[in-house]
mmCIF file of C-alpha atoms in Angstrom:
data_model
loop_
_atom_site.group_PDB
_atom_site.id
_atom_site.type_symbol
_atom_site.label_atom_id
_atom_site.label_comp_id
_atom_site.label_asym_id
_atom_site.label_seq_id
_atom_site.Cartn_x
_atom_site.Cartn_y
_atom_site.Cartn_z
ATOM 1 C CA MET A 1 84.849 -91.688 60.432
ATOM 2 C CA GLY A 2 87.419 -92.526 63.055
ATOM 3 C CA ARG A 3 88.354 -91.008 66.357
ATOM 4 C CA LEU A 4 91.550 -89.300 67.423
ATOM 5 C CA PHE A 5 92.844 -91.510 70.232
ATOM 6 C CA SER A 6 96.228 -89.994 71.071
ATOM 7 C CA PHE A 7 99.256 -88.106 69.757
ATOM 8 C CA GLY A 8 103.014 -88.473 70.243
ATOM 9 C CA ALA A 9 106.178 -86.717 69.174
ATOM 10 C CA TYR A 10 109.930 -86.995 69.090
ATOM 11 C CA LEU A 11 112.400 -84.120 68.674
ATOM 12 C CA PRO A 12 116.164 -84.701 68.416
ATOM 13 C CA ALA A 13 118.214 -83.352 71.304
ATOM 14 C CA ARG A 14 120.532 -81.141 69.287
ATOM 15 C CA VAL A 15 119.322 -77.510 69.246
ATOM 16 C CA VAL A 16 120.615 -75.313 66.403
ATOM 17 C CA THR A 17 120.068 -71.598 66.985
ATOM 18 C CA ASN A 18 119.675 -68.880 64.405
ATOM 19 C CA SER A 19 123.095 -67.562 65.380
ATOM 20 C CA VAL A 20 124.702 -70.829 64.313
ATOM 21 C CA MET A 21 122.732 -70.896 61.061
ATOM 22 C CA ALA A 22 123.513 -67.243 60.362
ATOM 23 C CA CYS A 23 127.271 -67.885 60.606
ATOM 24 C CA GLN A 24 126.984 -70.768 58.176
ATOM 25 C CA LEU A 25 124.712 -68.994 55.693
ATOM 26 C CA GLY A 26 126.100 -65.473 55.768
ATOM 27 C CA CYS A 27 123.019 -63.722 57.128
ATOM 28 C CA THR A 28 121.825 -62.516 60.526
ATOM 29 C CA ALA A 29 119.876 -64.295 63.222
ATOM 30 C CA GLU A 30 117.389 -61.422 63.169
ATOM 31 C CA TRP A 31 116.786 -61.809 59.423
ATOM 32 C CA ILE A 32 115.986 -65.486 59.896
ATOM 33 C CA ARG A 33 113.494 -64.660 62.636
ATOM 34 C CA GLU A 34 111.869 -61.909 60.566
ATOM 35 C CA MET A 35 111.586 -64.134 57.479
ATOM 36 C CA SER A 36 110.181 -67.154 59.255
ATOM 37 C CA GLY A 37 109.435 -66.652 62.961
ATOM 38 C CA ILE A 38 111.996 -69.375 63.660
ATOM 39 C CA GLU A 39 114.443 -68.911 66.505
ATOM 40 C CA GLU A 40 115.936 -72.411 66.696
ATOM 41 C CA ARG A 41 115.406 -75.886 65.246
ATOM 42 C CA ARG A 42 116.428 -79.452 66.123
ATOM 43 C CA PHE A 43 118.826 -81.436 63.971
ATOM 44 C CA ALA A 44 119.124 -85.200 64.168
ATOM 45 C CA ASP A 45 122.526 -86.811 64.681
ATOM 46 C CA GLU A 46 124.220 -88.157 61.572
ATOM 47 C CA ASP A 47 123.288 -91.731 62.480
ATOM 48 C CA GLU A 48 119.713 -90.897 63.527
ATOM 49 C CA SER A 49 117.333 -91.780 60.701
ATOM 50 C CA VAL A 50 113.695 -90.957 59.801
ATOM 51 C CA VAL A 51 112.941 -94.514 60.932
ATOM 52 C CA ASP A 52 114.546 -93.940 64.383
ATOM 53 C CA MET A 53 112.627 -90.693 64.874
ATOM 54 C CA GLY A 54 109.360 -92.126 63.557
ATOM 55 C CA LEU A 55 109.678 -95.111 65.836
ATOM 56 C CA ALA A 56 110.254 -92.876 68.862
ATOM 57 C CA ALA A 57 107.156 -90.792 68.034
ATOM 58 C CA ALA A 58 105.154 -93.983 67.478
ATOM 59 C CA ASN A 59 106.185 -95.399 70.857
ATOM 60 C CA ASP A 60 105.351 -92.098 72.566
ATOM 61 C CA CYS A 61 101.892 -92.076 70.933
ATOM 62 C CA LEU A 62 101.167 -95.751 71.784
ATOM 63 C CA GLN A 63 102.325 -95.263 75.352
ATOM 64 C CA ARG A 64 100.000 -92.282 75.802
ATOM 65 C CA ALA A 65 97.153 -94.345 74.342
ATOM 66 C CA GLY A 66 97.931 -97.404 76.450
ATOM 67 C CA ILE A 67 97.826 -99.482 73.267
ATOM 68 C CA LEU A 68 100.347 -102.191 72.370
ATOM 69 C CA ALA A 69 101.856 -102.117 68.874
ATOM 70 C CA GLU A 70 100.594 -105.622 68.274
ATOM 71 C CA HIS A 71 97.057 -104.251 68.365
ATOM 72 C CA LEU A 72 97.626 -101.923 65.408
ATOM 73 C CA GLY A 73 95.684 -102.738 62.282
ATOM 74 C CA MET A 74 97.613 -100.472 59.957
ATOM 75 C CA LEU A 75 100.547 -98.073 59.854
ATOM 76 C CA ILE A 76 100.701 -95.011 57.590
ATOM 77 C CA VAL A 77 104.021 -93.165 57.443
ATOM 78 C CA ALA A 78 104.361 -89.731 55.813
ATOM 79 C CA SER A 79 107.853 -88.656 54.900
ATOM 80 C CA GLY A 80 109.463 -86.704 52.090
ATOM 81 C CA SER A 81 112.955 -87.390 53.390
ATOM 82 C CA GLY A 82 113.247 -91.150 53.504
ATOM 83 C CA ASP A 83 116.736 -92.670 53.476
ATOM 84 C CA ARG A 84 116.276 -94.453 50.148
ATOM 85 C CA ARG A 85 114.101 -94.538 47.038
ATOM 86 C CA PHE A 86 112.461 -97.755 48.129
ATOM 87 C CA PRO A 87 111.250 -99.265 50.290
ATOM 88 C CA GLY A 88 110.015 -96.263 52.252
ATOM 89 C CA PRO A 89 110.302 -96.017 56.064
ATOM 90 C CA ALA A 90 106.861 -97.507 56.832
ATOM 91 C CA CYS A 91 107.873 -101.178 56.544
ATOM 92 C CA THR A 92 111.007 -100.691 58.672
ATOM 93 C CA ILE A 93 109.129 -98.819 61.392
ATOM 94 C CA ALA A 94 106.522 -101.577 61.371
ATOM 95 C CA ALA A 95 109.235 -104.233 61.699
ATOM 96 C CA ARG A 96 110.876 -102.349 64.552
ATOM 97 C CA LEU A 97 107.494 -102.177 66.260
ATOM 98 C CA GLY A 98 107.487 -105.983 66.030
ATOM 99 C CA LEU A 99 104.796 -106.136 63.315
ATOM 100 C CA LYS A 100 105.203 -108.799 60.658
ATOM 101 C CA GLN A 101 101.739 -108.978 59.087
ATOM 102 C CA THR A 102 100.312 -105.486 59.584
ATOM 103 C CA PRO A 103 100.052 -103.405 56.395
ATOM 104 C CA ALA A 104 102.384 -100.398 56.418
ATOM 105 C CA LEU A 105 101.825 -97.663 53.837
ATOM 106 C CA ASP A 106 104.206 -94.914 52.809
ATOM 107 C CA VAL A 107 102.847 -91.467 51.955
ATOM 108 C CA PRO A 108 105.854 -89.714 50.345
ATOM 109 C CA MET A 109 104.302 -86.245 50.453
ATOM 110 C CA ALA A 110 106.403 -83.471 51.942
ATOM 111 C CA SER A 111 104.561 -81.242 54.409
ATOM 112 C CA ALA A 112 100.957 -82.346 53.673
ATOM 113 C CA GLY A 113 101.659 -86.102 54.174
ATOM 114 C CA SER A 114 100.484 -86.445 57.743
ATOM 115 C CA LEU A 115 97.194 -84.657 57.022
ATOM 116 C CA VAL A 116 96.618 -86.967 54.066
ATOM 117 C CA GLY A 117 97.505 -89.928 56.320
ATOM 118 C CA MET A 118 95.016 -88.784 58.947
ATOM 119 C CA SER A 119 92.316 -88.340 56.361
ATOM 120 C CA LEU A 120 92.926 -91.826 54.920
ATOM 121 C CA ALA A 121 93.088 -93.359 58.388
ATOM 122 C CA SER A 122 89.818 -91.790 59.433
ATOM 123 C CA ARG A 123 88.144 -93.762 56.626
ATOM 124 C CA LEU A 124 90.179 -96.968 56.929
ATOM 125 C CA THR A 125 89.867 -97.418 60.681
ATOM 126 C CA SER A 126 86.438 -98.993 60.410
ATOM 127 C CA ALA A 127 88.024 -101.823 58.396
ATOM 128 C CA TYR A 128 91.512 -102.039 59.973
ATOM 129 C CA GLY A 129 90.992 -101.030 63.592
ATOM 130 C CA HIS A 130 93.729 -98.924 65.197
ATOM 131 C CA VAL A 131 95.631 -97.003 62.498
ATOM 132 C CA LEU A 132 98.853 -95.306 63.506
ATOM 133 C CA VAL A 133 99.791 -92.277 61.378
ATOM 134 C CA ILE A 134 103.376 -91.073 61.618
ATOM 135 C CA GLY A 135 105.086 -88.048 60.069
ATOM 136 C CA THR A 136 108.854 -88.240 60.260
ATOM 137 C CA GLU A 137 111.394 -86.023 58.556
ATOM 138 C CA LYS A 138 115.123 -85.500 58.514
ATOM 139 C CA MET A 139 115.074 -82.259 56.526
ATOM 140 C CA SER A 140 118.505 -81.058 57.668
ATOM 141 C CA THR A 141 120.299 -83.443 55.278
ATOM 142 C CA LEU A 142 118.173 -82.182 52.372
ATOM 143 C CA ALA A 143 117.946 -78.463 53.023
ATOM 144 C CA ILE A 144 121.497 -77.876 54.139
ATOM 145 C CA ARG A 145 123.662 -79.132 51.354
ATOM 146 C CA GLU A 146 125.483 -77.628 48.418
ATOM 147 C CA PRO A 147 124.518 -75.534 46.604
ATOM 148 C CA LEU A 148 123.311 -73.822 49.800
ATOM 149 C CA ASP A 149 120.177 -71.684 49.400
ATOM 150 C CA LYS A 150 119.753 -69.660 52.573
ATOM 151 C CA ASN A 151 116.058 -69.083 51.867
ATOM 152 C CA VAL A 152 115.578 -72.860 52.105
ATOM 153 C CA ALA A 153 118.202 -73.728 54.697
ATOM 154 C CA ILE A 154 116.879 -71.375 57.395
ATOM 155 C CA LEU A 155 113.454 -72.988 57.405
ATOM 156 C CA PHE A 156 113.800 -76.636 58.190
ATOM 157 C CA GLY A 157 114.296 -78.870 61.182
ATOM 158 C CA ASP A 158 114.097 -82.559 62.044
ATOM 159 C CA GLY A 159 111.533 -84.458 64.074
ATOM 160 C CA ALA A 160 108.603 -86.849 64.085
ATOM 161 C CA GLY A 161 104.987 -86.875 65.224
ATOM 162 C CA ALA A 162 102.360 -89.585 65.494
ATOM 163 C CA CYS A 163 98.615 -89.897 65.835
ATOM 164 C CA LEU A 164 96.532 -92.968 66.665
ATOM 165 C CA ILE A 165 93.151 -93.081 64.872
ATOM 166 C CA SER A 166 90.722 -95.687 66.070
ATOM 167 C CA PRO A 167 87.117 -96.743 65.435
ATOM 168 C CA ASP A 168 86.186 -95.908 69.004
ATOM 169 C CA GLY A 169 87.649 -94.456 72.207
ATOM 170 C CA GLY A 170 89.752 -91.331 72.378
ATOM 171 C CA ARG A 171 88.821 -87.730 72.989
ATOM 172 C CA LEU A 172 87.868 -86.459 69.541
ATOM 173 C CA LYS A 173 85.628 -87.568 66.723
ATOM 174 C CA ILE A 174 86.843 -86.888 63.203
ATOM 175 C CA VAL A 175 83.895 -85.248 61.512
ATOM 176 C CA ASP A 176 85.143 -84.572 57.997
ATOM 177 C CA SER A 177 88.208 -83.834 55.883
ATOM 178 C CA VAL A 178 89.003 -82.361 52.472
ATOM 179 C CA LEU A 179 92.035 -83.056 50.314
ATOM 180 C CA HIS A 180 93.135 -81.358 47.111
ATOM 181 C CA THR A 181 95.990 -81.609 44.615
ATOM 182 C CA ASP A 182 97.033 -79.276 41.788
ATOM 183 C CA GLY A 183 100.026 -80.840 40.069
ATOM 184 C CA SER A 184 100.516 -77.835 37.760
ATOM 185 C CA TYR A 185 102.640 -76.443 40.593
ATOM 186 C CA ALA A 186 104.783 -79.616 40.953
ATOM 187 C CA GLU A 187 107.960 -77.799 39.862
ATOM 188 C CA ASP A 188 107.573 -74.999 42.402
ATOM 189 C CA LEU A 189 108.673 -77.111 45.385
ATOM 190 C CA ARG A 190 110.721 -80.130 44.544
ATOM 191 C CA LEU A 191 113.719 -82.259 45.332
ATOM 192 C CA GLY A 192 115.082 -84.466 42.551
ATOM 193 C CA HIS A 193 117.024 -87.649 43.168
ATOM 194 C CA ASN A 194 120.369 -85.898 43.037
ATOM 195 C CA GLY A 195 119.513 -82.250 42.508
ATOM 196 C CA PRO A 196 119.227 -79.319 44.925
ATOM 197 C CA PHE A 197 116.149 -78.495 47.033
ATOM 198 C CA GLU A 198 114.252 -76.093 44.780
ATOM 199 C CA MET A 199 111.586 -73.797 46.130
ATOM 200 C CA ASN A 200 109.744 -70.969 44.325
ATOM 201 C CA GLY A 201 108.939 -69.166 47.560
ATOM 202 C CA ARG A 202 106.645 -66.581 45.942
ATOM 203 C CA SER A 203 104.484 -69.233 44.366
ATOM 204 C CA VAL A 204 104.450 -71.470 47.451
ATOM 205 C CA ILE A 205 103.475 -68.678 49.842
ATOM 206 C CA THR A 206 100.914 -67.066 47.503
ATOM 207 C CA GLN A 207 99.185 -70.332 46.734
ATOM 208 C CA ALA A 208 99.315 -71.553 50.343
ATOM 209 C CA TRP A 209 97.915 -68.195 51.555
ATOM 210 C CA ARG A 210 94.895 -68.714 49.317
ATOM 211 C CA LYS A 211 94.436 -72.485 49.347
ATOM 212 C CA ILE A 212 94.776 -73.222 53.063
ATOM 213 C CA PRO A 213 91.980 -70.841 54.178
ATOM 214 C CA ALA A 214 89.842 -72.093 51.293
ATOM 215 C CA ALA A 215 90.220 -75.731 52.403
ATOM 216 C CA ILE A 216 89.525 -74.808 56.021
ATOM 217 C CA SER A 217 86.429 -72.841 54.980
ATOM 218 C CA GLU A 218 85.275 -75.742 52.792
ATOM 219 C CA VAL A 219 85.420 -78.301 55.594
ATOM 220 C CA LEU A 220 83.887 -75.909 58.113
ATOM 221 C CA GLU A 221 81.062 -74.705 55.877
ATOM 222 C CA ARG A 222 79.929 -78.174 54.937
ATOM 223 C CA ASN A 223 79.674 -78.944 58.629
ATOM 224 C CA GLN A 224 77.797 -75.731 59.436
ATOM 225 C CA LYS A 225 80.690 -74.154 61.330
ATOM 226 C CA ALA A 226 82.548 -70.875 61.034
ATOM 227 C CA ALA A 227 86.250 -70.212 61.698
ATOM 228 C CA CYS A 228 85.336 -68.376 64.922
ATOM 229 C CA ASP A 229 83.689 -71.636 66.192
ATOM 230 C CA VAL A 230 87.031 -73.448 66.128
ATOM 231 C CA GLU A 231 88.864 -73.721 69.441
ATOM 232 C CA ILE A 232 92.299 -74.219 67.920
ATOM 233 C CA PHE A 233 93.790 -74.596 64.479
ATOM 234 C CA LEU A 234 96.641 -77.093 64.276
ATOM 235 C CA MET A 235 98.342 -76.224 61.014
ATOM 236 C CA HIS A 236 101.504 -77.382 59.290
ATOM 237 C CA GLN A 237 104.254 -75.245 60.790
ATOM 238 C CA ALA A 238 105.633 -73.887 57.530
ATOM 239 C CA ASN A 239 106.419 -70.278 58.429
ATOM 240 C CA GLN A 240 105.003 -67.950 61.099
ATOM 241 C CA ASN A 241 104.407 -65.262 58.494
ATOM 242 C CA LEU A 242 102.225 -67.687 56.552
ATOM 243 C CA ILE A 243 100.358 -68.864 59.667
ATOM 244 C CA ASP A 244 99.580 -65.238 60.561
ATOM 245 C CA ARG A 245 98.251 -64.510 57.040
ATOM 246 C CA VAL A 246 96.089 -67.617 57.009
ATOM 247 C CA ALA A 247 94.581 -66.487 60.347
ATOM 248 C CA ARG A 248 93.986 -63.029 58.916
ATOM 249 C CA SER A 249 92.279 -64.490 55.837
ATOM 250 C CA LEU A 250 89.910 -66.397 58.120
ATOM 251 C CA HIS A 251 89.314 -63.287 60.278
ATOM 252 C CA VAL A 252 90.480 -65.026 63.448
ATOM 253 C CA PRO A 253 93.342 -63.914 65.734
ATOM 254 C CA SER A 254 96.753 -65.566 65.211
ATOM 255 C CA LYS A 255 96.557 -66.976 68.742
ATOM 256 C CA LYS A 256 93.853 -69.354 67.433
ATOM 257 C CA PHE A 257 96.645 -71.048 65.481
ATOM 258 C CA PHE A 258 98.925 -73.060 67.739
ATOM 259 C CA SER A 259 102.507 -72.363 66.875
ATOM 260 C CA ASN A 260 105.783 -73.984 67.907
ATOM 261 C CA ILE A 261 107.739 -73.014 64.814
ATOM 262 C CA ALA A 262 109.985 -70.686 66.817
ATOM 263 C CA ARG A 263 111.430 -73.735 68.581
ATOM 264 C CA TYR A 264 111.424 -76.431 65.931
ATOM 265 C CA GLY A 265 111.331 -74.735 62.509
ATOM 266 C CA ASN A 266 109.502 -76.384 59.651
ATOM 267 C CA THR A 267 109.654 -80.153 60.139
ATOM 268 C CA SER A 268 107.636 -80.796 56.983
ATOM 269 C CA SER A 269 105.102 -83.629 57.310
ATOM 270 C CA ALA A 270 106.009 -84.118 60.993
ATOM 271 C CA SER A 271 105.181 -80.570 62.050
ATOM 272 C CA MET A 272 101.406 -80.733 62.335
ATOM 273 C CA LEU A 273 101.499 -83.887 64.461
ATOM 274 C CA ILE A 274 104.236 -82.501 66.672
ATOM 275 C CA ALA A 275 102.095 -79.362 67.152
ATOM 276 C CA ALA A 276 99.061 -81.522 67.948
ATOM 277 C CA SER A 277 101.021 -83.596 70.391
ATOM 278 C CA GLU A 278 102.192 -80.491 72.239
ATOM 279 C CA TRP A 279 98.769 -78.836 72.266
ATOM 280 C CA PHE A 280 96.974 -81.927 73.560
ATOM 281 C CA SER A 281 99.706 -82.378 76.215
ATOM 282 C CA GLN A 282 98.817 -78.932 77.538
ATOM 283 C CA ARG A 283 95.069 -79.308 77.815
ATOM 284 C CA GLU A 284 92.154 -81.688 77.500
ATOM 285 C CA PRO A 285 89.615 -80.766 74.850
ATOM 286 C CA VAL A 286 86.248 -79.771 76.316
ATOM 287 C CA LEU A 287 83.107 -81.498 75.076
ATOM 288 C CA GLY A 288 81.914 -79.959 71.829
ATOM 289 C CA GLU A 289 85.089 -78.033 71.061
ATOM 290 C CA ALA A 290 86.064 -78.038 67.382
ATOM 291 C CA ILE A 291 89.686 -78.618 66.378
ATOM 292 C CA CYS A 292 90.809 -77.981 62.797
ATOM 293 C CA PHE A 293 93.931 -79.422 61.188
ATOM 294 C CA ALA A 294 95.360 -78.016 57.942
ATOM 295 C CA ALA A 295 98.392 -78.531 55.774
ATOM 296 C CA PHE A 296 99.866 -77.551 52.416
ATOM 297 C CA GLY A 297 102.919 -78.951 50.677
ATOM 298 C CA ALA A 298 104.833 -80.079 47.637
ATOM 299 C CA GLY A 299 102.716 -81.031 44.677
ATOM 300 C CA PHE A 300 100.858 -78.862 45.558
ATOM 301 C CA ASN A 301 98.799 -80.996 47.964
ATOM 302 C CA TRP A 302 96.675 -79.389 50.642
ATOM 303 C CA GLY A 303 93.596 -79.933 52.794
ATOM 304 C CA ALA A 304 91.912 -79.642 56.160
ATOM 305 C CA LEU A 305 90.382 -81.968 58.738
ATOM 306 C CA LEU A 306 87.752 -81.169 61.346
ATOM 307 C CA ALA A 307 87.409 -82.968 64.650
ATOM 308 C CA VAL A 308 85.072 -82.350 67.513
ATOM 309 C CA ALA A 309 85.539 -83.314 71.182
ATOM 310 C CA GLY A 310 83.025 -85.837 72.457
ATOM 311 C CA MET B 1 93.109 -40.304 43.029
ATOM 312 C CA ASP B 2 93.497 -42.227 39.783
ATOM 313 C CA ARG B 3 94.053 -45.962 39.560
ATOM 314 C CA THR B 4 97.846 -45.702 39.272
ATOM 315 C CA GLU B 5 98.011 -43.582 42.397
ATOM 316 C CA GLN B 6 95.754 -46.028 44.237
ATOM 317 C CA ILE B 7 98.065 -48.892 43.309
ATOM 318 C CA LEU B 8 101.155 -46.914 44.283
ATOM 319 C CA GLU B 9 99.682 -46.203 47.687
ATOM 320 C CA ILE B 10 98.922 -49.900 48.202
ATOM 321 C CA VAL B 11 102.455 -50.920 47.176
ATOM 322 C CA LYS B 12 104.032 -48.303 49.412
ATOM 323 C CA GLY B 13 101.765 -49.371 52.262
ATOM 324 C CA VAL B 14 102.602 -53.077 52.149
ATOM 325 C CA SER B 15 106.309 -52.456 51.487
ATOM 326 C CA LYS B 16 106.533 -49.765 54.188
ATOM 327 C CA LYS B 17 108.579 -47.658 51.773
ATOM 328 C CA LYS B 18 108.056 -43.940 51.251
ATOM 329 C CA THR B 19 109.521 -43.828 47.758
ATOM 330 C CA SER B 20 107.559 -44.680 44.621
ATOM 331 C CA PRO B 21 108.786 -47.284 42.111
ATOM 332 C CA ASP B 22 108.919 -46.464 38.407
ATOM 333 C CA PRO B 23 106.000 -47.894 36.438
ATOM 334 C CA ASP B 24 108.024 -50.671 34.842
ATOM 335 C CA GLU B 25 110.471 -51.281 37.684
ATOM 336 C CA SER B 26 110.435 -54.836 39.072
ATOM 337 C CA LEU B 27 108.802 -54.634 42.506
ATOM 338 C CA PHE B 28 110.567 -57.823 43.600
ATOM 339 C CA ASP B 29 114.044 -56.864 42.356
ATOM 340 C CA SER B 30 113.784 -53.406 43.872
ATOM 341 C CA GLY B 31 112.664 -54.735 47.244
ATOM 342 C CA TYR B 32 109.114 -53.394 47.300
ATOM 343 C CA LEU B 33 107.634 -56.893 47.354
ATOM 344 C CA ASP B 34 108.739 -60.202 48.781
ATOM 345 C CA SER B 35 106.966 -63.555 49.220
ATOM 346 C CA PHE B 36 104.838 -62.244 52.087
ATOM 347 C CA ALA B 37 104.203 -58.695 50.903
ATOM 348 C CA LEU B 38 102.767 -60.103 47.667
ATOM 349 C CA PRO B 39 99.691 -61.744 49.264
ATOM 350 C CA ASP B 40 99.224 -58.642 51.447
ATOM 351 C CA MET B 41 99.242 -56.474 48.333
ATOM 352 C CA ILE B 42 96.849 -58.751 46.434
ATOM 353 C CA ALA B 43 94.442 -58.710 49.398
ATOM 354 C CA GLU B 44 94.568 -54.903 49.412
ATOM 355 C CA ILE B 45 94.007 -54.716 45.649
ATOM 356 C CA GLU B 46 90.998 -57.033 45.915
ATOM 357 C CA ARG B 47 89.551 -54.848 48.668
ATOM 358 C CA GLU B 48 90.341 -51.504 47.032
ATOM 359 C CA PHE B 49 89.031 -52.346 43.548
ATOM 360 C CA GLY B 50 86.264 -54.785 44.476
ATOM 361 C CA ILE B 51 87.736 -57.581 42.393
ATOM 362 C CA GLU B 52 88.597 -61.170 43.147
ATOM 363 C CA VAL B 53 91.942 -62.506 41.938
ATOM 364 C CA PRO B 54 91.359 -66.173 41.095
ATOM 365 C CA ASP B 55 93.949 -68.759 42.170
ATOM 366 C CA SER B 56 94.953 -69.231 38.533
ATOM 367 C CA ASP B 57 95.996 -65.578 38.358
ATOM 368 C CA LEU B 58 98.147 -65.737 41.517
ATOM 369 C CA ASN B 59 101.258 -65.614 39.382
ATOM 370 C CA PRO B 60 103.888 -63.292 40.853
ATOM 371 C CA GLN B 61 104.847 -62.163 37.326
ATOM 372 C CA LYS B 62 101.423 -60.515 36.885
ATOM 373 C CA PHE B 63 102.162 -58.254 39.843
ATOM 374 C CA ASP B 64 105.859 -57.490 39.313
ATOM 375 C CA SER B 65 105.482 -53.819 38.355
ATOM 376 C CA ILE B 66 103.009 -50.969 38.761
ATOM 377 C CA ALA B 67 102.275 -51.089 35.037
ATOM 378 C CA ARG B 68 101.549 -54.824 35.118
ATOM 379 C CA ILE B 69 99.294 -54.454 38.169
ATOM 380 C CA GLU B 70 97.430 -51.594 36.532
ATOM 381 C CA THR B 71 96.921 -53.648 33.351
ATOM 382 C CA TYR B 72 95.660 -56.586 35.389
ATOM 383 C CA VAL B 73 93.346 -54.489 37.564
ATOM 384 C CA SER B 74 91.893 -52.684 34.514
ATOM 385 C CA ARG B 75 91.146 -56.021 32.881
ATOM 386 C CA MET B 76 89.472 -57.385 36.000
ATOM 387 C CA VAL B 77 87.406 -54.223 36.562
ATOM 388 C CA ILE B 78 86.113 -54.434 32.966
ATOM 389 C CA LYS B 79 85.429 -58.155 33.449
ATOM 390 C CA ARG B 80 83.503 -57.356 36.613
ATOM 391 C CA GLY B 81 81.342 -55.051 34.497
ATOM 392 C CA THR B 82 81.765 -51.665 36.106
#
């Protein structure tokens, strides 16, 4: 298993408050906050793409690691909001990093993609060396379009996060990860080629409420740890109400779950890496501390990853 | 307190409403339940009746009225064997 070397993030400059969204959607800023815990989100400029944002997060991550792009052995890019059907953003980000031979894989999985990328990278790093995982999403163009669904439109923001996973070095050892898919729920959260963004919120929340704690418990139990042993949970920032319920299910206080959703909204597959980048910017992990990542998204795909400092 | 009353108390508790829904009234349409009150209610039902709702039964339709919840709970209590 690999090691977590560094994190990086990029958030667009444009801040969109609940008041602005409320005017557009015919609701109140307070209702948005109550439904989601979101107070504002960032929207990319019209000419700012998932590639631009992913590249910025990648450069931030590499700079923090002190690693040159030319030393990367592989790139994995998670995005459910790429600009085109194919090719996905991975090859273009690789090209803009100056890479012409390095394999670049797309993981087109909304919300859970960066966790899946990290899990894959932790196993591939022994063969490929430094693996850069990026989650980059421009959700504003997908969630805020006709026909407008305010239950969807209030949730999402734009941004990108990145994580460098390496065979050695870094502050944290990846101990284990679990991934699951149940495609019988594929229609409950979907975006067709030309159709509207469709979300069965009741199904998504109810399944996520049950499946995220189960995946976390699975990865902890098989490594002889309990939820109370974890220093911080870095979970996909889907909705504060969901994060609170996942914490409750695990019998740990909500403060054990890092949250920045009030400021950025749900940035889909970018959110967990943005959260990680912020948390690791604030403090150095202490030797032996356990960090648990978790995500759930369209498909449904979900899972958890355990890392320990040292 | 019979089972229906127990379920009504749980629904009123998670919805923070003082009124009681009719047995066949949709709990979602009438505002007693939303996406987040549903898991809260299921957790309370599991605790109150000592049952475990499997993932495959986490279908909002099964819990959309007091009558449907009672039917489901009765079936699960019998399945549990008590």
